[in-house]
Short mmCIF file of C-alpha atoms (C1' of nucleotides) in Angstrom, two decimals:
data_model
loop_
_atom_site.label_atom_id
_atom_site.label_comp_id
_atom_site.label_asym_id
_atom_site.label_seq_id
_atom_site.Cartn_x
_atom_site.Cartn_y
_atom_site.Cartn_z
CA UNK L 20 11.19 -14.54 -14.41
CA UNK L 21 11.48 -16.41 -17.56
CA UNK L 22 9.17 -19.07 -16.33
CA UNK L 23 7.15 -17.10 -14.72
CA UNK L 24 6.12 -15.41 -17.52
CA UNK L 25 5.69 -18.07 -19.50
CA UNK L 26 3.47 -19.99 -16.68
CA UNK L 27 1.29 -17.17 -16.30
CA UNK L 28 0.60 -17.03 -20.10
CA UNK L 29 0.06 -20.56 -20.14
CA UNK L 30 -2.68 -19.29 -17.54
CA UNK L 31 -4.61 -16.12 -18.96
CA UNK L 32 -4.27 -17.87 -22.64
CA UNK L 33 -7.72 -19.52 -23.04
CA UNK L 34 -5.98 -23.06 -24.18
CA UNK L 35 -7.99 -25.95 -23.27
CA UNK L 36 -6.63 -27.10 -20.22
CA UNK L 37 -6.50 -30.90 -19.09
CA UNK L 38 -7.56 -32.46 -15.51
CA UNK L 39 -5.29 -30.63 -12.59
CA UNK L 40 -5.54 -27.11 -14.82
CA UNK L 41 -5.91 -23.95 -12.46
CA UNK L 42 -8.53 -21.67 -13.08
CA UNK L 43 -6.92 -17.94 -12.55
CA UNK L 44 -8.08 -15.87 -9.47
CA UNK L 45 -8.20 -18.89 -7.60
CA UNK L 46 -7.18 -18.08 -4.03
CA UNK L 47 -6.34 -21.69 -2.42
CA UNK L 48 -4.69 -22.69 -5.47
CA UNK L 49 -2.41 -19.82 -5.53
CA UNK L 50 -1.54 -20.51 -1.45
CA UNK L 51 -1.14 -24.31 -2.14
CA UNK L 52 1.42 -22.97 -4.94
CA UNK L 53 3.53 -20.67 -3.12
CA UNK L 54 3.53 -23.03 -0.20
CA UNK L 55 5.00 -26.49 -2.66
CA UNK L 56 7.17 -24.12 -3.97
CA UNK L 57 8.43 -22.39 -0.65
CA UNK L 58 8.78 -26.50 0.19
CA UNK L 59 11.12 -26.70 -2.37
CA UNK L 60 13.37 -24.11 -2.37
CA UNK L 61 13.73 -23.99 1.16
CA UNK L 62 14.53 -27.70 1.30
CA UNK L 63 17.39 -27.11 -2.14
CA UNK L 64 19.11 -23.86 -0.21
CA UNK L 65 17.81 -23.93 3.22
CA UNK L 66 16.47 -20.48 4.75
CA UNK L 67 18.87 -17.90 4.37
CA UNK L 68 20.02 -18.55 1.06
CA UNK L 69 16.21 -18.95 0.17
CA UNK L 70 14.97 -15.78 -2.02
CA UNK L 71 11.59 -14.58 -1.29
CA UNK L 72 11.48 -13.89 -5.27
CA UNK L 73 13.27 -17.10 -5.67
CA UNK L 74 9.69 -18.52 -4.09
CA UNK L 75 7.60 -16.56 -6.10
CA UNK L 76 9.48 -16.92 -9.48
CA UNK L 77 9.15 -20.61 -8.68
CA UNK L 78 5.33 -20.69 -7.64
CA UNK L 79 4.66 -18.67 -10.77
CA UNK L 80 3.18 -15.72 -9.19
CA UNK L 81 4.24 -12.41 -7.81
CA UNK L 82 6.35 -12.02 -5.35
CA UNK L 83 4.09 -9.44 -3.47
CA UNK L 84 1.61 -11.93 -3.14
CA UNK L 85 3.86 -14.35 -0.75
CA UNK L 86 3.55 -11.22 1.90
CA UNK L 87 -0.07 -11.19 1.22
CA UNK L 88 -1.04 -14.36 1.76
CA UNK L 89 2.03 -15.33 4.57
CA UNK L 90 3.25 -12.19 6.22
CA UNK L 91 6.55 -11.88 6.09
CA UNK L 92 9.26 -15.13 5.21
CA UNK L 93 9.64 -16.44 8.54
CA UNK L 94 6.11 -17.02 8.65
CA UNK L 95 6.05 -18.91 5.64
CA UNK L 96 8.55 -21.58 6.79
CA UNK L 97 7.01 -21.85 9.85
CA UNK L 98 3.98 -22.50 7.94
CA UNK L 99 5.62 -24.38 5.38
CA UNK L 100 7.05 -26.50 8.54
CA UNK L 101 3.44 -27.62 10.39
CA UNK L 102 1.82 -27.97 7.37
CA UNK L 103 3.15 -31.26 6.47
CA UNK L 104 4.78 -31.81 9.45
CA UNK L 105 2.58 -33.26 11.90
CA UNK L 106 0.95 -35.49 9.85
CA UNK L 107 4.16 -38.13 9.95
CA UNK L 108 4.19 -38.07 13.79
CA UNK L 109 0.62 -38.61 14.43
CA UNK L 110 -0.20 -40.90 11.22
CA UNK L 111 2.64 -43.63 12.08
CA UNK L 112 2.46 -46.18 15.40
CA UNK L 113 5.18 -45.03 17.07
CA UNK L 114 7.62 -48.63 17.31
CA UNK L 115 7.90 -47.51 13.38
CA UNK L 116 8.09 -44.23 13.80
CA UNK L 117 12.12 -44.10 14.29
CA UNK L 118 12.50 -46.65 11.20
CA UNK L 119 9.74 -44.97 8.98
CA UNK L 120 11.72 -41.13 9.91
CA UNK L 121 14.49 -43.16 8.82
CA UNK L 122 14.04 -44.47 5.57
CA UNK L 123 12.36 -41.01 4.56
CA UNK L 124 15.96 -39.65 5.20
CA UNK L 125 17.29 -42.62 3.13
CA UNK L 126 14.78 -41.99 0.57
CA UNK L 127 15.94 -38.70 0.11
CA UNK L 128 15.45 -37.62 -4.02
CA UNK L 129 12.07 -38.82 -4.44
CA UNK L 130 10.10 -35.89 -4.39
CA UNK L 131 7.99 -37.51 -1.00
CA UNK L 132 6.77 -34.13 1.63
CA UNK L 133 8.66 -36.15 4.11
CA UNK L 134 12.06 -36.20 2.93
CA UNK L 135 11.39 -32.22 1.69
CA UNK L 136 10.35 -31.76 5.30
CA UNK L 137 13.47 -33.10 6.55
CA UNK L 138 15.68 -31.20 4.45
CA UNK L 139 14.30 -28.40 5.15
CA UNK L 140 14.80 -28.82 8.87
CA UNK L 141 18.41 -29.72 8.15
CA UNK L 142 19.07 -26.85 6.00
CA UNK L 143 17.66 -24.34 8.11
CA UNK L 144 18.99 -25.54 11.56
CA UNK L 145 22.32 -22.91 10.75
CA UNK L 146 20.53 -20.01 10.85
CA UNK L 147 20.16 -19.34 14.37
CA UNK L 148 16.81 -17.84 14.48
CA UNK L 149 14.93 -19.14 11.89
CA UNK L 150 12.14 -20.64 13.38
CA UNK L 151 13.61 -22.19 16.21
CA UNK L 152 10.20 -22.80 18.37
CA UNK L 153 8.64 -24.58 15.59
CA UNK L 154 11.69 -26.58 14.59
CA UNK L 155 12.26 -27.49 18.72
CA UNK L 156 8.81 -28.58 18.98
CA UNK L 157 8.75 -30.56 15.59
CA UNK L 158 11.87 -32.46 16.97
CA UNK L 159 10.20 -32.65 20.76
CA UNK L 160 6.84 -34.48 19.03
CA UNK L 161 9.47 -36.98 17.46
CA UNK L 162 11.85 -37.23 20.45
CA UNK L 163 8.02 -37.89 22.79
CA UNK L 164 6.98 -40.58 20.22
CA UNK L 165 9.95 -42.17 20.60
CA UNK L 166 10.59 -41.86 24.69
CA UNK L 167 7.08 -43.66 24.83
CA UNK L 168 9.26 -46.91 23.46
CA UNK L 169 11.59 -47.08 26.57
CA UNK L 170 10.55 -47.96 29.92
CA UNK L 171 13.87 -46.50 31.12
CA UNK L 172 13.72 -43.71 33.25
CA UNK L 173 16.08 -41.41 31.18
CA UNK L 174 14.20 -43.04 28.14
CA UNK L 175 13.62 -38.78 27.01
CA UNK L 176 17.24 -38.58 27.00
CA UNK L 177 17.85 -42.34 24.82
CA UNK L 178 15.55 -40.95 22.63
CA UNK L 179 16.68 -38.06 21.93
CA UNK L 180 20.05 -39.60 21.04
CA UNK L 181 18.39 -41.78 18.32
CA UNK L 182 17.43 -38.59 17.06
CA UNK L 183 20.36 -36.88 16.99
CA UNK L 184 21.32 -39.74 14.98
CA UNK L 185 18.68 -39.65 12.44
CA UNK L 186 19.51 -36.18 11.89
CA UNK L 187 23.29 -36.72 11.66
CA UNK L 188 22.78 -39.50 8.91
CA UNK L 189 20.37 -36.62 7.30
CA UNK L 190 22.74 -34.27 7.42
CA UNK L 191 25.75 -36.49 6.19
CA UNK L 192 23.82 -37.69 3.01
CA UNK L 193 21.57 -34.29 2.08
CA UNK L 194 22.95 -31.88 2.83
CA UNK L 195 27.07 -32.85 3.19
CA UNK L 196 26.63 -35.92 0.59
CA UNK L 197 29.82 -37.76 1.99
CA UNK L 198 30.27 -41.02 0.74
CA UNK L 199 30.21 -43.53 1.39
CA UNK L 200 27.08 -43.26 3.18
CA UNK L 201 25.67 -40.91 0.90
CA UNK L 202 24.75 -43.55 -1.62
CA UNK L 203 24.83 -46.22 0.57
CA UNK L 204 22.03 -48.71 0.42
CA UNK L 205 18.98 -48.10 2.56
CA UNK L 206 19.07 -51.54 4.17
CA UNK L 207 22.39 -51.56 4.68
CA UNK L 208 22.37 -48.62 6.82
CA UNK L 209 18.81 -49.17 8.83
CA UNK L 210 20.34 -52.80 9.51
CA UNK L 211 23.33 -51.06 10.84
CA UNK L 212 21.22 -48.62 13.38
CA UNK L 213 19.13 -50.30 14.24
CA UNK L 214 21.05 -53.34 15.56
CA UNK L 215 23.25 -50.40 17.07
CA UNK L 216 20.08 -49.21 18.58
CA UNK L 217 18.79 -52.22 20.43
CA UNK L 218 21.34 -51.36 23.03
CA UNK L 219 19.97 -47.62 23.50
CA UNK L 220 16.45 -48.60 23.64
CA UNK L 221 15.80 -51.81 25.11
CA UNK L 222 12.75 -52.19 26.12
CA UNK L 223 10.51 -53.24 23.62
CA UNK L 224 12.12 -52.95 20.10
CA UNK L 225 12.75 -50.36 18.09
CA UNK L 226 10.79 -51.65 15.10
CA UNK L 227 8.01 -54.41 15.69
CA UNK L 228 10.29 -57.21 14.24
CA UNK L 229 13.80 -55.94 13.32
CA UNK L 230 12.62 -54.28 9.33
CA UNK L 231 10.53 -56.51 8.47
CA UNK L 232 7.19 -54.88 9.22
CA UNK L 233 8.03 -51.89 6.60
CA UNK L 234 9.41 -52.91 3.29
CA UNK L 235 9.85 -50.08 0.54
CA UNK L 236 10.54 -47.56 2.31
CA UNK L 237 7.84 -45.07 3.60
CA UNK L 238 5.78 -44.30 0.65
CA UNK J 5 32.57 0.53 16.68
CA UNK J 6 32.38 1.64 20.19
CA UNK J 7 34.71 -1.49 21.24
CA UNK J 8 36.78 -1.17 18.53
CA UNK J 9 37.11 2.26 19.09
CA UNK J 10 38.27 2.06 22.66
CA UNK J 11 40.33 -1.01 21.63
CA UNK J 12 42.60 1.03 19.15
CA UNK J 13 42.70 3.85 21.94
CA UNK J 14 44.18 1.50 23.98
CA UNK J 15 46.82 0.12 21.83
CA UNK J 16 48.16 3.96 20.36
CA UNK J 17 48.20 5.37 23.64
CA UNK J 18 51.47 4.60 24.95
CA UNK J 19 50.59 3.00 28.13
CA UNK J 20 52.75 0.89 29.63
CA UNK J 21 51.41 -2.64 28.55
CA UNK J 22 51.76 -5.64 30.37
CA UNK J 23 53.21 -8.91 28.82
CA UNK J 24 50.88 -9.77 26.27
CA UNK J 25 50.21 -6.39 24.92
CA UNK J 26 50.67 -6.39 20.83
CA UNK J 27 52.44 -3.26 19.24
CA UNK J 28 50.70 -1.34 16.88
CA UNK J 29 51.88 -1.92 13.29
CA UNK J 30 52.24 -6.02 13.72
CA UNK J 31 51.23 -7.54 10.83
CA UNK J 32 51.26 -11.45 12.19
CA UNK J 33 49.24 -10.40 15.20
CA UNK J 34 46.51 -8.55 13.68
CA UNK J 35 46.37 -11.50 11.29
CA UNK J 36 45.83 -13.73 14.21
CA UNK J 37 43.58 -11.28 16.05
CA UNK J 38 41.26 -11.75 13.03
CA UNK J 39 41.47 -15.39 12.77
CA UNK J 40 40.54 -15.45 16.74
CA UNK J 41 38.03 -12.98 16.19
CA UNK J 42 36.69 -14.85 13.44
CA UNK J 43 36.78 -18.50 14.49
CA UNK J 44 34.25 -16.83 17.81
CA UNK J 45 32.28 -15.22 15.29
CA UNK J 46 31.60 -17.99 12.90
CA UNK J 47 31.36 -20.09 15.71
CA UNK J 48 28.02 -18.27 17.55
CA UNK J 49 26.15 -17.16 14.45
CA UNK J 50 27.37 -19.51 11.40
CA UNK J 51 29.06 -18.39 8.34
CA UNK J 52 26.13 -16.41 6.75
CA UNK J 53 24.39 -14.96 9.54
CA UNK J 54 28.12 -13.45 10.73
CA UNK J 55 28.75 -10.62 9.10
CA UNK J 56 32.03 -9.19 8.15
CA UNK J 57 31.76 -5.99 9.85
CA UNK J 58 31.61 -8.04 13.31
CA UNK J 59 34.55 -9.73 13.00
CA UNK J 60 36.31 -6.90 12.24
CA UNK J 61 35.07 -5.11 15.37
CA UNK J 62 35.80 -7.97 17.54
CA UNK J 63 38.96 -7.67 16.54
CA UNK J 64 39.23 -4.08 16.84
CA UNK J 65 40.58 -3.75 13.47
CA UNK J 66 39.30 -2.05 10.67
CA UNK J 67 37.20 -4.17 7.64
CA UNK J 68 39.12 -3.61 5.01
CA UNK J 69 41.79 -5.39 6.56
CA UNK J 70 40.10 -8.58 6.57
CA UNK J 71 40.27 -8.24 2.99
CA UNK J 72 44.04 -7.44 2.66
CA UNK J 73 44.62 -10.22 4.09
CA UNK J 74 42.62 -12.88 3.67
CA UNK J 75 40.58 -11.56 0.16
CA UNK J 76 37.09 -12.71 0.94
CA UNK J 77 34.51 -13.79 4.06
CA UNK J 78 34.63 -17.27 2.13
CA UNK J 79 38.59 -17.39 2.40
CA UNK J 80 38.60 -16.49 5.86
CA UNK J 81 36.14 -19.87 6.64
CA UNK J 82 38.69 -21.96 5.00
CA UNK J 83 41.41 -20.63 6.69
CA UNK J 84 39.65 -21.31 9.91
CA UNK J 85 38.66 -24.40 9.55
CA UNK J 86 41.98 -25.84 8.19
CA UNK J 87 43.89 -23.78 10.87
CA UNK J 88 43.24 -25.71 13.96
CA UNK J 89 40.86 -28.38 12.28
CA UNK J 90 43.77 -30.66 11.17
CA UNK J 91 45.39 -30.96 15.02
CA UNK J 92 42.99 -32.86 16.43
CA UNK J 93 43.10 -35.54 14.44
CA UNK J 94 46.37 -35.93 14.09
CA UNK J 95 47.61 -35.53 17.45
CA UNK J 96 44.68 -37.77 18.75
CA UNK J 97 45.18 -41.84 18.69
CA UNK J 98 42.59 -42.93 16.81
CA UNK J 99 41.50 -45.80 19.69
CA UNK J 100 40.31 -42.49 21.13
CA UNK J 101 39.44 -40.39 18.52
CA UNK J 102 36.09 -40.87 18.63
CA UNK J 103 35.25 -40.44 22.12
CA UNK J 104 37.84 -37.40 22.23
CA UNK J 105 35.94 -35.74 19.95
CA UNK J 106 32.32 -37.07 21.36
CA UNK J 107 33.71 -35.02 24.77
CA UNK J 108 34.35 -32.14 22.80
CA UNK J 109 30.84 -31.60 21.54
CA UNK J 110 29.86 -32.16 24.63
CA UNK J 111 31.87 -29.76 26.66
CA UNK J 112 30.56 -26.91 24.82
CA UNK J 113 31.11 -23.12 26.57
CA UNK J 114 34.45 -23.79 27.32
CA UNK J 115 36.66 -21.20 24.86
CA UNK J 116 38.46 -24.43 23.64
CA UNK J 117 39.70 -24.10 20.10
CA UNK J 118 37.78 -27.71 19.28
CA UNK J 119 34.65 -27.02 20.04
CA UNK J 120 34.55 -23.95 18.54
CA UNK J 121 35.87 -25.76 14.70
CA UNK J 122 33.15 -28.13 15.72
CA UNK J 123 30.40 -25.29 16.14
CA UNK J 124 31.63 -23.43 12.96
CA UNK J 125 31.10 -26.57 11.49
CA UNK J 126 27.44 -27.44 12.71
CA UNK J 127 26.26 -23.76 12.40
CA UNK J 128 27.62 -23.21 8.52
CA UNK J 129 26.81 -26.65 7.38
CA UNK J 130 23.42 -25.02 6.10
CA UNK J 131 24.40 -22.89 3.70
CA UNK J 132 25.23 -25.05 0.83
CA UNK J 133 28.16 -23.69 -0.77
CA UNK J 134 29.84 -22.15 2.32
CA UNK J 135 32.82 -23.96 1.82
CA UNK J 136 32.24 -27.80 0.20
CA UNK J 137 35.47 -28.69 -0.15
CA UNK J 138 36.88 -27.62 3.21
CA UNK J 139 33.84 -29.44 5.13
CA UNK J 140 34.32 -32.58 3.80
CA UNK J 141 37.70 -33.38 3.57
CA UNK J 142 37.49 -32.50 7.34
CA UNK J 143 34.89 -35.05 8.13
CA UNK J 144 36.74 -37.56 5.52
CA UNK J 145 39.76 -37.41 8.10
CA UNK J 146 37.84 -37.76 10.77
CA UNK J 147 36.12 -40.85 9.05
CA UNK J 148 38.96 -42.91 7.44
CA UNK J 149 40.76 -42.50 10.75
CA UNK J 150 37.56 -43.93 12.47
CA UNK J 151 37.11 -46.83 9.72
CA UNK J 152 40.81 -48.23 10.27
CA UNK J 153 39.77 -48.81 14.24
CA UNK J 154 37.16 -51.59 12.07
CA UNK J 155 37.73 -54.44 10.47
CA UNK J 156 34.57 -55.09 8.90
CA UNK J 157 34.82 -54.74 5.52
CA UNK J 158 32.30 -51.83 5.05
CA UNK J 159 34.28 -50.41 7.88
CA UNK J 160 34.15 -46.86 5.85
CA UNK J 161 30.76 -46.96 6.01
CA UNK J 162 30.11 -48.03 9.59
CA UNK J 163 32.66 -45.16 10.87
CA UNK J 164 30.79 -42.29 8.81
CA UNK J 165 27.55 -43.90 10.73
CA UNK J 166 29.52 -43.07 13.49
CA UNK J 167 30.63 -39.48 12.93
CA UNK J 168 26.79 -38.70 11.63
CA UNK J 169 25.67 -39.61 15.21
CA UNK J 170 28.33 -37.19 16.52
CA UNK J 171 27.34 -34.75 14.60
CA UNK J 172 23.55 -35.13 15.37
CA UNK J 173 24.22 -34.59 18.91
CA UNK J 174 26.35 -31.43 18.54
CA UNK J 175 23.25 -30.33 16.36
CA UNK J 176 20.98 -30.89 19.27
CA UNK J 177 23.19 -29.44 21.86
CA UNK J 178 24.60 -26.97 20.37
CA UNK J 179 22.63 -25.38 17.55
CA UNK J 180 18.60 -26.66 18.46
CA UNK J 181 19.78 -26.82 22.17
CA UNK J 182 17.11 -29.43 23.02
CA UNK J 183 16.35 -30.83 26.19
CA UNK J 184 16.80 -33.16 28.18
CA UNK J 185 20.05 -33.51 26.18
CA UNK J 186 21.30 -30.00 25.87
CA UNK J 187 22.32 -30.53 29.51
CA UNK J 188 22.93 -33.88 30.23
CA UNK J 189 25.57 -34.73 31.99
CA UNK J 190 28.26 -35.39 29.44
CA UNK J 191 29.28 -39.07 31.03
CA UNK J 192 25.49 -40.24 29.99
CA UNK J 193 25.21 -39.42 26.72
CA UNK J 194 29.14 -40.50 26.37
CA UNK J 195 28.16 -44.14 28.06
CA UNK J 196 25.17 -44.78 25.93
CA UNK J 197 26.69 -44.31 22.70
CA UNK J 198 30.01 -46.16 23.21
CA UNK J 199 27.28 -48.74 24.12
CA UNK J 200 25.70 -48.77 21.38
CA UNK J 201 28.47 -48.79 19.07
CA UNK J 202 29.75 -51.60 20.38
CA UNK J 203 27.20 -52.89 17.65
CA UNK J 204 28.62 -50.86 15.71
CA UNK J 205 32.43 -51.00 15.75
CA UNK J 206 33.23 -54.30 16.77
CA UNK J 207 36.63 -55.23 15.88
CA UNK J 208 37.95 -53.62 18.87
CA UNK J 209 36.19 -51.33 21.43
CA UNK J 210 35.72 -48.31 19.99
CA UNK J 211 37.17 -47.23 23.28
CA UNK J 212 40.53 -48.65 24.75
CA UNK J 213 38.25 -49.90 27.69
CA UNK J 214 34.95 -48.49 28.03
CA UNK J 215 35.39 -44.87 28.65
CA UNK J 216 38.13 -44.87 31.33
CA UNK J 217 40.72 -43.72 29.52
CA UNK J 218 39.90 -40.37 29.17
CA UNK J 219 38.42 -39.49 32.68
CA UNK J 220 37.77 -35.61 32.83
CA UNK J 221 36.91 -34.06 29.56
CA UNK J 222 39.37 -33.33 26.10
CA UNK J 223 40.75 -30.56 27.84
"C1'" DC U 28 64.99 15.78 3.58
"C1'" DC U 29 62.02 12.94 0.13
"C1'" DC U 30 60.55 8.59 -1.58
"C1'" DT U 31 59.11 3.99 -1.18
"C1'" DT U 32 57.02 0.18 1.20
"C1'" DG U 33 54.18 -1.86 4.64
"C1'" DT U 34 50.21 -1.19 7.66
"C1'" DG U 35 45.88 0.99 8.98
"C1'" DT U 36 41.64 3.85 8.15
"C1'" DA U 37 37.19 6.36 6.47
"C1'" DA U 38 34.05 6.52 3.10
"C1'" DG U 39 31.40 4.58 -0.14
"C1'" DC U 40 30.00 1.52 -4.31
"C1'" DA U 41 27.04 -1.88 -6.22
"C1'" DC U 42 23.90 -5.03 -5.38
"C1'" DA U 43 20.52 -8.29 -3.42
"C1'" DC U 44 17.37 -8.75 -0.09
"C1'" DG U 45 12.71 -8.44 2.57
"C1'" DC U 46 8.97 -5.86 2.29
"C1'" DT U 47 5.54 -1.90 0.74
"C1'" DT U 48 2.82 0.82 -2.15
"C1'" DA U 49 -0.07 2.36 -5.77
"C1'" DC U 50 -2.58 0.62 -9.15
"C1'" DA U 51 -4.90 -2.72 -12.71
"C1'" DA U 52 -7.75 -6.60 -13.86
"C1'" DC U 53 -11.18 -9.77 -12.72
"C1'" DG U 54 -15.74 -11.45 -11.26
"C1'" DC U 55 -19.59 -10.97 -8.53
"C1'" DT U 56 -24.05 -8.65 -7.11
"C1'" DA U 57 -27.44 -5.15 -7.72
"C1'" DT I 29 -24.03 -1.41 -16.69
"C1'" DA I 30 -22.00 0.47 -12.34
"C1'" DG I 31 -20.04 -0.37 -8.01
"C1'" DC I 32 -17.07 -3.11 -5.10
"C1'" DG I 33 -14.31 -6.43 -2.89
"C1'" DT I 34 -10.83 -9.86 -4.21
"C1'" DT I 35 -6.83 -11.17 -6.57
"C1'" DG I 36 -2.85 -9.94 -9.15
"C1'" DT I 37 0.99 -6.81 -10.74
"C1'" DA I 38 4.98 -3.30 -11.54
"C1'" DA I 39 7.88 -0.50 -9.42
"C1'" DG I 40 10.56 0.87 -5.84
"C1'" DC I 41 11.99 1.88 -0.83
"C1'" DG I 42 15.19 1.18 2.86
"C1'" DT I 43 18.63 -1.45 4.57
"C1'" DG I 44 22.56 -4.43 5.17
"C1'" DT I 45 25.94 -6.89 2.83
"C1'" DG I 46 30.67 -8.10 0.73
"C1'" DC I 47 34.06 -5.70 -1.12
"C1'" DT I 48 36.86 -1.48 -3.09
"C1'" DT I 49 39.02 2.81 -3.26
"C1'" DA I 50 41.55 6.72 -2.00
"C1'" DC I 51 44.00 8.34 1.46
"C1'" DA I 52 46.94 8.79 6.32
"C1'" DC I 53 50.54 7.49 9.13
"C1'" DA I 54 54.88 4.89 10.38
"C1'" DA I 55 59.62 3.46 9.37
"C1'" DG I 56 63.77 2.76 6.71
"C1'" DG I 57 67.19 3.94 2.80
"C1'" DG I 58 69.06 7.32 -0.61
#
DNA sequence: CCCTTGTGTAAGCACACGCTTACAACGCTA
DNA sequence: TAGCGTTGTAAGCGTGTGCTTACACAAGGG
């Protein structure tokens, strides 16, 4: 509330505002602003524990507005979820999809829409029904992507097992933090899988090249 | 509060009970009954979505109870999860830990006591301060007794790689319940990954043998 | 018999939550 | 300037939650 006020004066005060300054009244910009901040929180607390006035308080704007624009909570994750979320599967070749997915898991502190993404999917997986069509079909875009890789017949099936362990590893470092492998190096742990992997999907390979082909990580 | 209702009826009438019929007044049994009541309950709806008031009419036994005994909802997680959690891994060999506990998750809907720790686990892993402490030192057990089967000197490492991928498939099956693996047969999924980990763990199979060992299930 | 102790219960407190409502301020067009 | 739709706000409603309190019943000892 604190903030909130103070944002908002920031605002309505006529100070001379630099480059990415909001004019009040603005609409999209307001939308755009609950939705990074709904990103946010959701990904630091998951659903449940997510306040609708946490949202607001964060976005700098009134909480009534969130029902305004979004409808109710649920609606806002699952807005909050295909927003940003398609954009991965459809924007990366999929023989780097699985190693790209992973190293935004790895990544994971950099402030990258992927890794929020991620956590929020891990975060909110508890909570029974949350948003469980759009989280299903999130994962079944991935899992498709990455069944096109194997020429095996149960190739659905392999690839939803490297999912299930790109979410593990998720879970284990975000939202567990266990270490080792919560600070372990990147590298260390893609080598790792995917030399593990070449057994589960052996077709062609799981990256083009075994980590070469991406080298920082996936932004 | 219908079922509880006509639960207590039950037990103050003074029909004649059969063998395991509890007398009224027992303070160790409705202790247990709670536990029981609350292991099932944490179990299908994860620590925040299950509500106090269920357990308490699951096990026909009034809320305040709960309290007496066990002083808060957080309290009673711990005291499930460190009731039966610890068994398993010590009465397991750790040559078969892993797959032991691989069968588990994926013998879900049986009433066994593992499965259910393991879903309590999965479902209340979202809520961030649930209960820390209790979650990891679980899955630290698990791991070190993993990392000794490895004698690769980031064998800690490499076993919590290993526990993340069980964990991402009891995510899949049990809490997203994605297909095809939500119901895969359990000696498919179990095959691939001891496969694959062969990459993994290779001092000695992670398996005495390649899954033959253990031929029908953990229980 | 009463009194104490252990066990169980009904009722409710305080609070945080999602969501709604009634209204104010802005900016546009006429 | 007046009217009007859009954007924003303050206040609060209803509900469900964890947890507490004040009391009822059983059993044993004086």
């Amino acid at each position: 509330m604190d903030e909130q006020t103070r944002d908002r004066d920031r605002l309505t005060d006529g100070l001379g505002d630099g480059a990415a300054r909001h004019r009040p009244r603005d609409a999209r910009e307001t939308r755009a602003r609950i939705l990074r901040a709904a990103g946010a929180v959701f990904a630091e607390r998951g659903f449940e524990a997510a306040t609708v006035r946490d949202i607001a308080a964060r976005a700098g704007v009134n909480q009534a507005l969130i029902f305004r624009y979004f409808g109710s909570k649920k609606a806002l994750l699952t807005e909050v979820m295909t927003e940003g979320g398609r954009e991965q599967v459809s924007n990366t070749p999929p023989d780097r999809l699985f190693e790209a997915a992973l190293r935004g898991v790895l990544a994971e502190g950099g402030d990258a829409d992927t890794d929020r993404l991620l956590a929020v999917y891990l975060r909110s997986i508890g909570s029974a029904d949350a948003a469980p069509e759009t989280v299903r079909e999130l994962g079944e875009e991935y899992a498709a992507a990455l069944a096109a890789l194997s020429s095996a017949d149960d190739g659905e099936l392999r690839a939803q097992l490297a999912m299930a362990w790109l979410l593990g590893i998720g879970l284990m470092r975000v939202v567990v933090g266990q270490e080792p492998l919560a600070s372990a190096a990147p590298d260390d742990v893609v080598g790792h899988v995917l030399d593990a992997l070449e057994r589960l999907l052996p077709a062609r390979d799981v990256s083009s090249g075994k980590m070469k082909p991406i080298d920082a990580g996936p932004r």
